[in-house]
Short mmCIF file of C-alpha atoms and ligand atoms in Angstrom, two decimals:
data_model
loop_
_atom_site.label_atom_id
_atom_site.label_comp_id
_atom_site.label_asym_id
_atom_site.label_seq_id
_atom_site.Cartn_x
_atom_site.Cartn_y
_atom_site.Cartn_z
CA MET A 1 189.73 248.51 120.15
CA SER A 2 188.87 246.34 123.13
CA SER A 3 191.07 246.81 126.18
CA ASN A 4 189.99 243.55 127.78
CA PRO A 5 192.77 241.00 127.21
CA LEU A 6 190.36 238.13 127.76
CA GLN A 7 188.05 239.33 125.01
CA ASP A 8 190.95 240.04 122.69
CA GLY A 9 192.17 236.53 123.32
CA LEU A 10 188.78 235.00 122.62
CA ARG A 11 188.54 236.61 119.22
CA LEU A 12 191.74 234.97 118.13
CA GLU A 13 190.90 231.52 119.45
CA PRO A 14 190.61 228.79 116.86
CA THR A 15 187.41 226.77 116.65
CA PRO A 16 187.49 223.07 115.78
CA GLY A 17 185.92 221.78 112.59
CA PRO A 18 182.81 219.54 112.66
CA THR A 19 183.21 217.12 115.56
CA THR A 20 181.38 214.29 117.23
CA LEU A 21 182.40 213.43 120.76
CA VAL A 22 181.74 209.78 121.51
CA ILE A 23 181.72 209.23 125.27
CA PHE A 24 182.18 205.64 126.42
CA GLY A 25 180.89 205.56 129.98
CA ALA A 26 178.11 208.07 129.27
CA SER A 27 176.21 207.42 132.49
CA GLY A 28 179.27 207.40 134.73
CA ASP A 29 180.49 209.78 137.36
CA LEU A 30 183.14 211.50 135.27
CA THR A 31 180.68 212.21 132.46
CA ARG A 32 178.12 213.70 134.80
CA ARG A 33 180.52 215.64 137.02
CA LYS A 34 183.03 216.92 134.51
CA LEU A 35 182.45 216.21 130.83
CA LEU A 36 178.85 217.32 130.34
CA PRO A 37 179.25 220.51 132.42
CA ALA A 38 182.47 221.30 130.50
CA LEU A 39 180.68 220.91 127.15
CA TYR A 40 177.90 223.18 128.36
CA LYS A 41 180.35 225.86 129.46
CA LEU A 42 182.26 225.62 126.19
CA SER A 43 178.98 226.04 124.38
CA ARG A 44 178.07 229.11 126.46
CA GLY A 45 181.42 230.60 125.51
CA GLN A 46 180.74 229.77 121.85
CA ARG A 47 183.81 227.61 121.74
CA LEU A 48 182.26 224.45 120.33
CA PRO A 49 182.26 223.87 116.58
CA ALA A 50 179.15 224.97 114.71
CA ARG A 51 178.61 221.34 113.76
CA PHE A 52 179.03 219.49 117.01
CA SER A 53 177.33 216.42 118.40
CA VAL A 54 177.72 213.93 121.21
CA ILE A 55 177.11 210.21 121.18
CA GLY A 56 176.85 208.76 124.67
CA VAL A 57 177.65 205.05 124.96
CA SER A 58 177.06 202.84 127.98
CA ARG A 59 175.38 199.68 129.11
CA ASP A 60 172.33 201.44 130.58
CA ALA A 61 169.26 201.42 128.38
CA MET A 62 168.09 205.02 128.29
CA GLY A 63 167.80 206.22 124.68
CA ASP A 64 168.42 209.74 123.39
CA ASP A 65 165.79 211.23 125.69
CA GLY A 66 167.23 209.53 128.75
CA PHE A 67 170.70 210.81 127.92
CA ARG A 68 169.39 214.34 127.39
CA THR A 69 167.68 214.21 130.78
CA LEU A 70 170.90 212.97 132.36
CA PHE A 71 172.69 215.90 130.69
CA ARG A 72 170.28 218.46 132.12
CA GLU A 73 170.44 216.87 135.56
CA SER A 74 174.21 216.88 135.50
CA LEU A 75 174.18 220.61 134.71
CA ARG A 76 171.85 221.36 137.59
CA GLU A 77 174.07 219.44 139.95
CA PHE A 78 177.56 220.18 138.70
CA ALA A 79 177.70 223.18 136.33
CA ASP A 80 178.98 225.96 138.49
CA VAL A 81 177.18 228.88 136.81
CA LYS A 82 174.52 231.39 137.80
CA GLY A 83 170.85 230.79 136.98
CA VAL A 84 169.27 227.40 136.38
CA PRO A 85 171.60 225.60 134.00
CA GLY A 86 169.85 222.91 132.04
CA GLU A 87 166.79 224.98 131.18
CA ASP A 88 168.42 227.78 129.19
CA ALA A 89 168.70 228.11 125.42
CA VAL A 90 172.31 226.91 125.33
CA ALA A 91 171.48 223.72 127.21
CA LYS A 92 168.41 223.08 125.06
CA SER A 93 170.30 223.47 121.84
CA LEU A 94 173.15 221.30 123.07
CA ALA A 95 170.72 218.63 124.32
CA GLU A 96 169.25 218.35 120.84
CA ARG A 97 172.69 217.38 119.59
CA MET A 98 173.05 214.54 122.07
CA HIS A 99 172.49 210.96 121.02
CA TYR A 100 172.77 207.69 122.77
CA VAL A 101 173.80 204.15 121.93
CA SER A 102 173.54 201.40 124.54
CA GLY A 103 175.27 198.07 124.70
CA ASP A 104 177.99 195.91 126.16
CA PHE A 105 181.60 196.97 125.53
CA ASN A 106 182.43 193.30 124.91
CA ASP A 107 179.96 193.08 122.08
CA PRO A 108 181.39 193.88 118.61
CA ALA A 109 177.85 194.75 117.47
CA LEU A 110 177.91 197.76 119.81
CA PHE A 111 180.81 199.21 117.82
CA GLU A 112 178.95 198.65 114.59
CA ARG A 113 176.05 200.64 116.05
CA VAL A 114 178.43 203.42 117.14
CA SER A 115 179.90 203.47 113.66
CA ALA A 116 176.44 203.66 112.08
CA ALA A 117 175.42 206.46 114.46
CA LEU A 118 178.57 208.39 113.53
CA GLN A 119 177.82 207.97 109.85
CA GLY A 120 174.28 209.16 110.34
CA ILE A 121 175.13 212.19 112.48
CA ASN A 122 178.43 213.46 111.17
CA SER A 123 179.78 211.51 108.24
CA GLU A 124 182.08 214.32 107.08
CA GLY A 125 183.66 215.44 110.34
CA GLY A 126 186.06 214.23 113.02
CA ALA A 127 185.33 211.84 115.87
CA LEU A 128 186.81 212.03 119.34
CA PHE A 129 186.41 208.86 121.42
CA TYR A 130 186.49 209.55 125.14
CA LEU A 131 187.20 206.56 127.40
CA ALA A 132 185.41 207.63 130.58
CA ILE A 133 185.26 204.01 131.72
CA PRO A 134 186.99 201.86 134.35
CA PRO A 135 190.69 201.43 133.44
CA GLY A 136 190.21 197.66 133.15
CA ALA A 137 188.03 198.26 130.07
CA TYR A 138 190.44 200.58 128.16
CA ALA A 139 192.27 197.86 126.25
CA ASN A 140 189.09 196.13 125.19
CA VAL A 141 187.39 199.27 123.90
CA ILE A 142 190.52 200.34 122.02
CA GLU A 143 190.82 196.93 120.39
CA ARG A 144 187.18 196.99 119.36
CA LEU A 145 187.38 200.54 118.02
CA GLY A 146 190.28 199.34 115.88
CA ALA A 147 188.47 196.21 114.77
CA ALA A 148 185.41 198.22 113.77
CA GLY A 149 187.59 200.47 111.60
CA LEU A 150 186.89 203.44 113.84
CA SER A 151 190.53 204.36 114.51
CA LYS A 152 191.45 205.27 110.94
CA ALA A 153 190.86 208.69 109.40
CA ALA A 154 189.25 208.54 105.96
CA SER A 155 190.38 212.12 105.21
CA PRO A 156 192.04 214.96 107.17
CA GLU A 157 188.60 216.34 108.07
CA GLN A 158 187.37 212.92 109.17
CA TRP A 159 190.04 212.62 111.82
CA ARG A 160 189.81 210.01 114.58
CA ARG A 161 191.24 210.61 118.04
CA VAL A 162 191.03 208.94 121.42
CA ILE A 163 191.16 210.43 124.91
CA VAL A 164 192.31 207.99 127.58
CA GLU A 165 191.57 208.84 131.18
CA LYS A 166 193.84 208.16 134.11
CA PRO A 167 195.17 205.91 135.52
CA PHE A 168 197.19 204.88 132.49
CA GLY A 169 198.41 201.53 133.80
CA THR A 170 199.15 200.63 137.38
CA ASP A 171 202.88 200.07 136.98
CA LEU A 172 205.54 200.12 134.30
CA ASP A 173 204.57 196.80 132.70
CA THR A 174 200.85 197.54 132.48
CA ALA A 175 201.48 201.05 131.12
CA ARG A 176 203.79 199.65 128.44
CA GLU A 177 201.28 197.00 127.53
CA LEU A 178 198.49 199.56 127.25
CA ASN A 179 200.67 201.82 125.10
CA GLN A 180 201.34 198.90 122.79
CA ILE A 181 197.65 198.13 122.44
CA VAL A 182 196.84 201.79 121.79
CA HIS A 183 199.60 202.06 119.18
CA ARG A 184 198.35 198.97 117.39
CA HIS A 185 195.32 200.99 116.35
CA PHE A 186 196.13 204.70 116.79
CA ASP A 187 199.19 206.77 115.95
CA GLU A 188 200.59 208.72 118.87
CA ALA A 189 199.29 211.95 117.27
CA GLN A 190 195.76 210.56 117.67
CA VAL A 191 196.17 209.75 121.36
CA PHE A 192 195.31 212.18 124.15
CA ARG A 193 196.20 210.87 127.64
CA ILE A 194 194.43 213.10 130.12
CA ASP A 195 196.11 214.59 133.13
CA HIS A 196 193.65 217.20 134.29
CA TYR A 197 196.38 219.11 136.15
CA LEU A 198 197.78 220.16 132.78
CA GLY A 199 194.47 221.86 132.00
CA LYS A 200 194.62 224.01 135.11
CA GLU A 201 195.22 227.65 134.29
CA THR A 202 198.07 228.12 136.76
CA VAL A 203 199.85 225.06 135.51
CA GLN A 204 199.80 226.38 131.96
CA ASN A 205 200.90 229.72 133.31
CA LEU A 206 204.09 228.11 134.58
CA LEU A 207 205.31 227.96 131.00
CA VAL A 208 204.43 231.60 130.41
CA PHE A 209 205.93 232.68 133.70
CA ARG A 210 209.20 230.98 132.96
CA PHE A 211 209.58 231.50 129.24
CA ALA A 212 207.80 234.77 128.46
CA ASN A 213 209.69 236.77 131.08
CA GLY A 214 213.33 237.76 131.14
CA MET A 215 213.52 238.13 134.84
CA PHE A 216 213.01 234.69 136.34
CA GLU A 217 214.81 232.31 134.02
CA PRO A 218 218.33 233.63 134.82
CA ILE A 219 217.89 232.62 138.47
CA TRP A 220 216.08 229.35 137.67
CA ASN A 221 218.99 227.06 138.48
CA ARG A 222 221.28 225.59 141.10
CA ARG A 223 223.24 228.81 141.55
CA TYR A 224 220.22 230.65 142.98
CA ILE A 225 217.68 228.03 144.01
CA ASP A 226 218.12 226.15 147.25
CA HIS A 227 215.28 223.66 146.80
CA VAL A 228 211.75 223.19 145.44
CA GLN A 229 208.69 222.03 147.40
CA ILE A 230 205.59 220.82 145.63
CA THR A 231 202.49 220.25 147.76
CA ALA A 232 199.08 218.93 146.78
CA ALA A 233 197.01 218.84 149.96
CA GLU A 234 193.39 217.76 150.06
CA THR A 235 190.84 217.88 152.87
CA VAL A 236 188.63 215.17 151.37
CA GLY A 237 189.07 211.55 152.31
CA VAL A 238 188.71 208.55 150.03
CA GLU A 239 184.99 209.40 149.52
CA GLN A 240 183.11 206.64 147.67
CA ARG A 241 186.17 205.51 145.71
CA ALA A 242 187.61 202.82 147.97
CA ARG A 243 187.36 200.19 145.27
CA TYR A 244 189.76 202.10 143.08
CA TYR A 245 191.83 203.76 145.80
CA GLU A 246 192.61 200.61 147.77
CA GLY A 247 194.59 199.36 144.81
CA ALA A 248 196.06 202.75 143.99
CA GLY A 249 197.18 204.83 146.98
CA ALA A 250 198.55 208.36 146.89
CA LEU A 251 201.72 207.52 144.97
CA ARG A 252 199.81 206.14 141.98
CA ASP A 253 196.81 208.42 142.34
CA MET A 254 198.60 211.77 142.55
CA VAL A 255 202.38 211.50 142.19
CA GLN A 256 202.87 209.35 139.10
CA ASN A 257 200.73 211.74 137.05
CA HIS A 258 199.87 215.15 138.50
CA LEU A 259 202.94 215.88 140.61
CA MET A 260 205.36 214.54 138.03
CA GLN A 261 203.77 216.84 135.48
CA LEU A 262 204.18 219.81 137.80
CA LEU A 263 207.76 218.87 138.54
CA SER A 264 208.67 218.48 134.90
CA LEU A 265 207.25 221.93 134.05
CA VAL A 266 209.32 223.49 136.82
CA ALA A 267 212.47 221.60 135.91
CA MET A 268 212.40 221.51 132.10
CA GLU A 269 214.79 223.39 129.85
CA PRO A 270 213.31 226.07 127.56
CA PRO A 271 211.75 224.50 124.47
CA ILE A 272 212.83 225.88 121.11
CA ALA A 273 209.21 226.72 120.33
CA PHE A 274 205.83 226.36 121.94
CA THR A 275 204.87 223.26 120.04
CA ALA A 276 203.47 220.03 121.43
CA ASP A 277 206.63 218.02 120.98
CA GLY A 278 208.90 221.00 121.64
CA VAL A 279 207.43 221.23 125.12
CA ARG A 280 207.02 217.51 125.70
CA ASP A 281 210.57 216.67 124.63
CA ARG A 282 211.99 219.03 127.24
CA LYS A 283 209.63 217.73 129.93
CA MET A 284 210.78 214.26 129.10
CA ASP A 285 214.45 215.27 129.51
CA ALA A 286 213.65 216.59 132.97
CA LEU A 287 211.96 213.36 133.92
CA LEU A 288 214.85 211.29 132.67
CA SER A 289 217.28 213.23 134.85
CA ILE A 290 215.51 212.16 138.08
CA GLN A 291 217.59 209.71 140.05
CA PRO A 292 216.03 206.40 141.16
CA LEU A 293 213.91 206.68 144.28
CA VAL A 294 215.10 203.34 145.62
CA ASP A 295 218.72 202.73 146.44
CA GLU A 296 219.66 199.58 144.59
CA SER A 297 222.15 198.25 147.11
CA SER A 298 220.34 199.00 150.37
CA GLY A 299 216.74 198.91 149.07
CA THR A 300 215.96 202.10 151.02
CA THR A 301 213.61 204.64 149.48
CA GLN A 302 213.47 208.43 149.48
CA VAL A 303 209.74 208.10 149.99
CA VAL A 304 207.65 208.31 153.14
CA ARG A 305 204.06 207.05 153.24
CA ALA A 306 201.29 207.27 155.79
CA GLN A 307 197.57 206.71 156.23
CA TYR A 308 195.01 208.94 157.91
CA ALA A 309 193.49 207.89 161.20
CA ALA A 310 190.25 209.32 162.60
CA GLY A 311 190.26 213.02 163.40
CA TRP A 312 188.61 216.35 162.73
CA VAL A 313 188.48 218.20 159.42
CA ALA A 314 186.75 221.59 159.08
CA GLY A 315 184.93 221.13 162.38
CA ALA A 316 183.56 217.68 161.55
CA GLU A 317 184.64 214.39 163.04
CA VAL A 318 185.78 212.01 160.33
CA PRO A 319 186.64 208.31 160.37
CA GLY A 320 190.07 206.88 159.75
CA TYR A 321 190.90 205.44 156.34
CA ARG A 322 190.53 201.86 157.57
CA GLU A 323 187.01 202.64 158.79
CA GLU A 324 185.87 204.11 155.46
CA PRO A 325 183.24 202.13 153.49
CA GLY A 326 184.85 199.54 151.26
CA VAL A 327 188.31 199.79 152.86
CA SER A 328 189.92 196.75 154.45
CA PRO A 329 190.34 197.14 158.23
CA ALA A 330 193.94 195.98 157.71
CA SER A 331 194.63 198.17 154.67
CA THR A 332 198.16 199.45 154.18
CA THR A 333 197.22 201.75 151.30
CA GLU A 334 198.91 205.11 151.71
CA THR A 335 196.80 208.25 151.73
CA PHE A 336 199.83 210.48 152.16
CA VAL A 337 203.20 210.37 150.55
CA ALA A 338 206.30 212.57 150.69
CA LEU A 339 209.31 212.18 148.43
CA ARG A 340 212.73 213.64 147.92
CA MET A 341 213.90 213.76 144.34
CA GLN A 342 217.29 214.51 142.94
CA LEU A 343 217.67 215.64 139.34
CA ASP A 344 221.07 214.97 137.86
CA SER A 345 221.18 217.71 135.29
CA TRP A 346 223.42 220.69 134.66
CA ARG A 347 220.68 223.01 135.91
CA TRP A 348 219.56 221.12 139.00
CA ALA A 349 222.53 219.15 140.36
CA GLY A 350 222.41 219.41 144.15
CA VAL A 351 218.94 221.03 144.31
CA PRO A 352 216.47 218.66 145.94
CA PHE A 353 212.82 218.59 144.90
CA TYR A 354 210.48 217.63 147.73
CA LEU A 355 206.97 216.47 146.88
CA ARG A 356 204.09 215.75 149.23
CA THR A 357 200.45 214.96 148.77
CA GLY A 358 197.75 213.63 150.99
CA LYS A 359 194.09 213.33 151.77
CA ARG A 360 192.43 214.56 154.97
CA LEU A 361 195.04 217.24 155.52
CA PRO A 362 194.00 220.49 157.24
CA LYS A 363 193.73 222.58 154.09
CA ARG A 364 193.03 222.15 150.37
CA THR A 365 195.91 223.73 148.59
CA THR A 366 198.25 222.94 145.74
CA GLU A 367 201.39 224.99 145.39
CA ILE A 368 204.91 224.98 144.06
CA ALA A 369 207.35 226.81 146.33
CA ILE A 370 210.77 227.70 145.04
CA GLN A 371 213.12 228.67 147.79
CA LEU A 372 216.10 230.74 146.82
CA ARG A 373 219.49 230.67 148.40
CA ARG A 374 220.24 233.21 151.09
CA PRO A 375 222.34 236.23 150.18
CA PRO A 376 226.04 235.44 150.47
CA LEU A 377 226.57 237.77 153.41
CA GLU A 378 224.19 238.68 156.21
CA ILE A 379 225.14 242.32 156.51
CA PHE A 380 222.14 243.18 158.72
CA LYS A 381 222.90 240.50 161.25
CA ARG A 382 224.32 242.94 163.80
CA VAL A 383 221.53 245.53 163.62
CA SER A 384 218.44 243.41 163.05
CA PRO A 385 217.78 240.69 165.55
CA THR A 386 215.40 238.80 163.28
CA SER A 387 217.07 236.37 160.95
CA VAL A 388 216.62 236.91 157.25
CA ALA A 389 214.07 234.58 155.65
CA PRO A 390 215.15 233.26 152.27
CA ASN A 391 213.34 234.61 149.19
CA LEU A 392 210.49 232.46 148.07
CA LEU A 393 208.55 232.22 144.88
CA ILE A 394 205.19 230.54 145.28
CA ILE A 395 203.01 229.38 142.47
CA ASN A 396 199.53 228.84 143.87
CA VAL A 397 197.98 226.24 141.64
CA GLN A 398 194.72 226.18 143.60
CA PRO A 399 192.41 227.21 145.09
CA ASP A 400 193.60 230.84 145.16
CA GLU A 401 195.30 230.84 141.75
CA GLY A 402 198.26 233.17 141.48
CA ILE A 403 201.93 233.81 142.09
CA SER A 404 203.58 235.33 145.15
CA VAL A 405 207.09 236.49 145.87
CA ARG A 406 208.40 236.74 149.39
CA PHE A 407 211.22 239.14 150.06
CA GLU A 408 212.70 241.03 152.97
CA ALA A 409 211.74 244.64 153.67
CA LYS A 410 212.66 247.16 156.27
CA LEU A 411 210.12 247.48 159.04
CA PRO A 412 209.04 251.13 159.29
CA GLY A 413 210.67 252.84 162.25
CA THR A 414 213.88 254.41 163.40
CA ARG A 415 215.62 251.09 163.84
CA MET A 416 216.92 248.92 161.04
CA GLN A 417 214.71 245.93 161.47
CA LEU A 418 213.79 243.44 158.77
CA ALA A 419 210.61 241.51 158.05
CA PRO A 420 209.47 239.29 155.19
CA VAL A 421 206.71 240.71 152.94
CA MET A 422 204.68 239.23 150.09
CA MET A 423 204.07 240.58 146.62
CA ASN A 424 201.00 238.89 145.17
CA PHE A 425 199.53 238.35 141.74
CA ARG A 426 196.04 236.86 141.84
CA TYR A 427 194.25 235.65 138.74
CA GLY A 428 190.85 236.65 140.06
CA THR A 429 191.75 240.27 140.76
CA ALA A 430 194.19 240.77 137.87
CA PHE A 431 191.97 239.63 135.03
CA GLY A 432 188.45 239.27 136.47
CA GLY A 433 186.22 236.87 134.61
CA SER A 434 186.16 233.20 135.36
CA VAL A 435 188.95 230.77 134.74
CA PRO A 436 187.97 227.81 132.54
CA GLU A 437 187.88 224.43 134.18
CA ALA A 438 190.63 222.01 133.24
CA TYR A 439 188.22 219.74 131.34
CA GLU A 440 187.01 222.62 129.17
CA THR A 441 190.54 223.45 128.07
CA LEU A 442 191.48 219.83 127.50
CA LEU A 443 188.35 218.83 125.59
CA LEU A 444 188.78 221.79 123.30
CA ASP A 445 192.47 221.07 122.74
CA ALA A 446 191.70 217.48 121.83
CA MET A 447 189.07 218.63 119.33
CA LEU A 448 191.66 220.99 117.87
CA GLY A 449 194.21 218.17 117.76
CA ASP A 450 196.68 219.94 120.04
CA PRO A 451 198.35 217.42 122.39
CA THR A 452 200.65 219.91 124.20
CA LEU A 453 198.71 219.54 127.46
CA PHE A 454 198.44 215.76 127.31
CA ALA A 455 200.83 213.08 128.54
CA ARG A 456 202.93 211.46 125.85
CA HIS A 457 203.53 207.70 125.88
CA ASP A 458 207.19 207.99 126.89
CA PHE A 459 206.43 210.40 129.74
CA VAL A 460 203.91 208.00 131.23
CA GLU A 461 206.37 205.12 131.03
CA ALA A 462 209.29 207.13 132.41
CA SER A 463 207.15 208.21 135.32
CA TRP A 464 206.09 204.66 136.08
CA SER A 465 209.67 203.48 135.89
CA LEU A 466 210.49 205.82 138.78
CA ILE A 467 207.44 204.89 140.83
CA THR A 468 207.22 201.13 140.29
CA PRO A 469 210.43 200.26 142.22
CA VAL A 470 208.98 202.10 145.24
CA HIS A 471 205.89 199.89 145.15
CA ASP A 472 208.15 196.86 144.80
CA ALA A 473 210.16 197.96 147.84
CA TRP A 474 206.99 198.58 149.85
CA SER A 475 205.55 195.20 148.98
CA THR A 476 208.42 193.50 150.78
CA GLU A 477 207.95 195.57 153.92
CA GLN A 478 205.81 194.41 156.81
CA ALA A 479 202.10 194.90 156.21
CA ALA A 480 201.22 196.73 159.40
CA ALA A 481 204.19 199.05 159.19
CA ILE A 482 202.47 202.06 157.67
CA PRO A 483 202.63 205.16 159.90
CA THR A 484 199.41 207.09 160.53
CA TYR A 485 198.48 210.74 160.90
CA GLU A 486 195.40 212.18 162.49
CA ALA A 487 192.88 213.44 159.92
CA GLY A 488 193.09 217.23 159.91
CA GLU A 489 196.75 217.27 160.94
CA TRP A 490 199.76 217.92 158.78
CA ALA A 491 201.06 214.43 158.12
CA PRO A 492 203.48 212.35 160.10
CA ALA A 493 206.82 213.06 161.72
CA GLU A 494 208.46 210.80 159.12
CA ALA A 495 207.75 213.42 156.45
CA ASP A 496 209.37 216.11 158.56
CA ALA A 497 212.35 213.85 159.14
CA LEU A 498 212.80 213.44 155.39
CA MET A 499 213.50 217.15 155.10
CA ALA A 500 215.16 217.60 158.46
CA ARG A 501 217.92 215.26 157.31
CA ASP A 502 218.83 217.95 154.77
CA GLY A 503 218.46 220.75 157.33
CA ARG A 504 215.22 221.94 155.73
CA ARG A 505 211.53 222.15 156.66
CA TRP A 506 208.21 221.87 154.89
CA ARG A 507 206.43 225.12 154.46
CA THR A 508 203.61 225.75 156.91
CA LEU A 509 200.53 226.32 154.80
C1 LIG B 601 192.42 212.86 140.86
C2 LIG B 601 192.60 211.86 141.94
O1 LIG B 601 193.18 212.54 139.74
O2 LIG B 601 192.79 214.13 141.32
C3 LIG B 601 191.82 212.24 143.17
O3 LIG B 601 192.18 210.58 141.50
C4 LIG B 601 192.15 213.64 143.60
O4 LIG B 601 192.05 211.33 144.23
C5 LIG B 601 192.04 214.59 142.42
O5 LIG B 601 191.25 214.01 144.62
C6 LIG B 601 192.53 215.97 142.79
O6 LIG B 601 192.22 216.85 141.76
P1 LIG B 601 192.01 218.38 142.05
O7 LIG B 601 191.79 218.98 140.71
O8 LIG B 601 190.86 218.51 142.99
O9 LIG B 601 193.28 218.84 142.70
#
């Protein structure tokens, strides 16, 4: 019997039936950086179906050989594995199963060619359409897939599914409209809206941590928890994405999707069973309990925004956001945002959730910190001069995946003196082996038809309905009013003030 839990797990893992992955946007950044390396790693782990193929679709004329070269190059650049990926047997065998169709997404003939390629390569199996294309093209491609008869399953084995990348809409109206277009051609069970945070190992572990243990859930409520802080800090700036980011900003880019997903997993009630809708129904309840972020009568928001100015990150001097290539010198796009959320539910009434995310912060780290209430009586107050720090439960989403608990201990010595200590669980040391990348998990789940880790249509809309009024409120404010923070510093005083009003502070990371 194997004693390695990872190997035991692997043996039980289901493998999808015959599948063709059709990637729209085959020459794009996402395909090269994430999708092709994820397929390669799945293949190395023998997780792909025995009958698996890829059809790349884009405007560039490159043919099968060109696409196979692009695949090998993407592995060399982005597959984080030892050796020379791209030249090994796994890569060679996978490359042989890659095909390419070029054309214009506006041209119905392209979809006929895709359909013919599918027939030729895998007429008996399922097809997964991946929209790795600019969001403006989603609706068009979905309509044309429908028109070409590619959205309908001819038999259970010949399933048809679609993966839609983020951003899903830019506000409530556009998200609703896109959902309507999608549902005109695909049933919800065929639709997989990606939020790559849900594929992260630690994020999935939140469910296990909460619902497979008897010890945490009893304290997971307003009686024991003082507040929750969720932080997603990045050191990178806008990079080469100004065209997208100028119209997005941190609230759309990170909060509407990733942070709302994290929040809902922390706040949800226990599902009756670990099924896709069991989990997603309870996440939805949590989302619906969040109170509006904009006060209707005064128009004030519980949201602080800011933009990075020039500064220093990791020893390098970096420009301010307004000086970045492609950014307007008068831009008011926020690169940092902090929010206070109130959930009106039996479990969370009176427990604020604070969220913050930003680019060009001093450290890359994503964590959920759950601060517990202090003990009812400070019985050591007289003997120990140091004040008692409240217990803290920290879920490190990345980069150092794990869970830590902070509690008070007695300092060794003849005096009764207290000090906080940490108890740490680290994925790397506990299990060894490497943790799959989010895109590996999510691609495999979509091939298996399991939507648990994907955003449902109502979640996306509920999230936008919280966020959109904030954008509306901001659009009426003065253009130049956005506060700034120095790149490499922890965000502006306004974010501290948001918590200070409640007598609380952000964690120092
Ligand atoms: C993406 C955002 O969805 O998530 C990026 O568009 C951001 O702006 C990225 O940098 C962060 O993802 P991760 O996995 O690095 O935390």
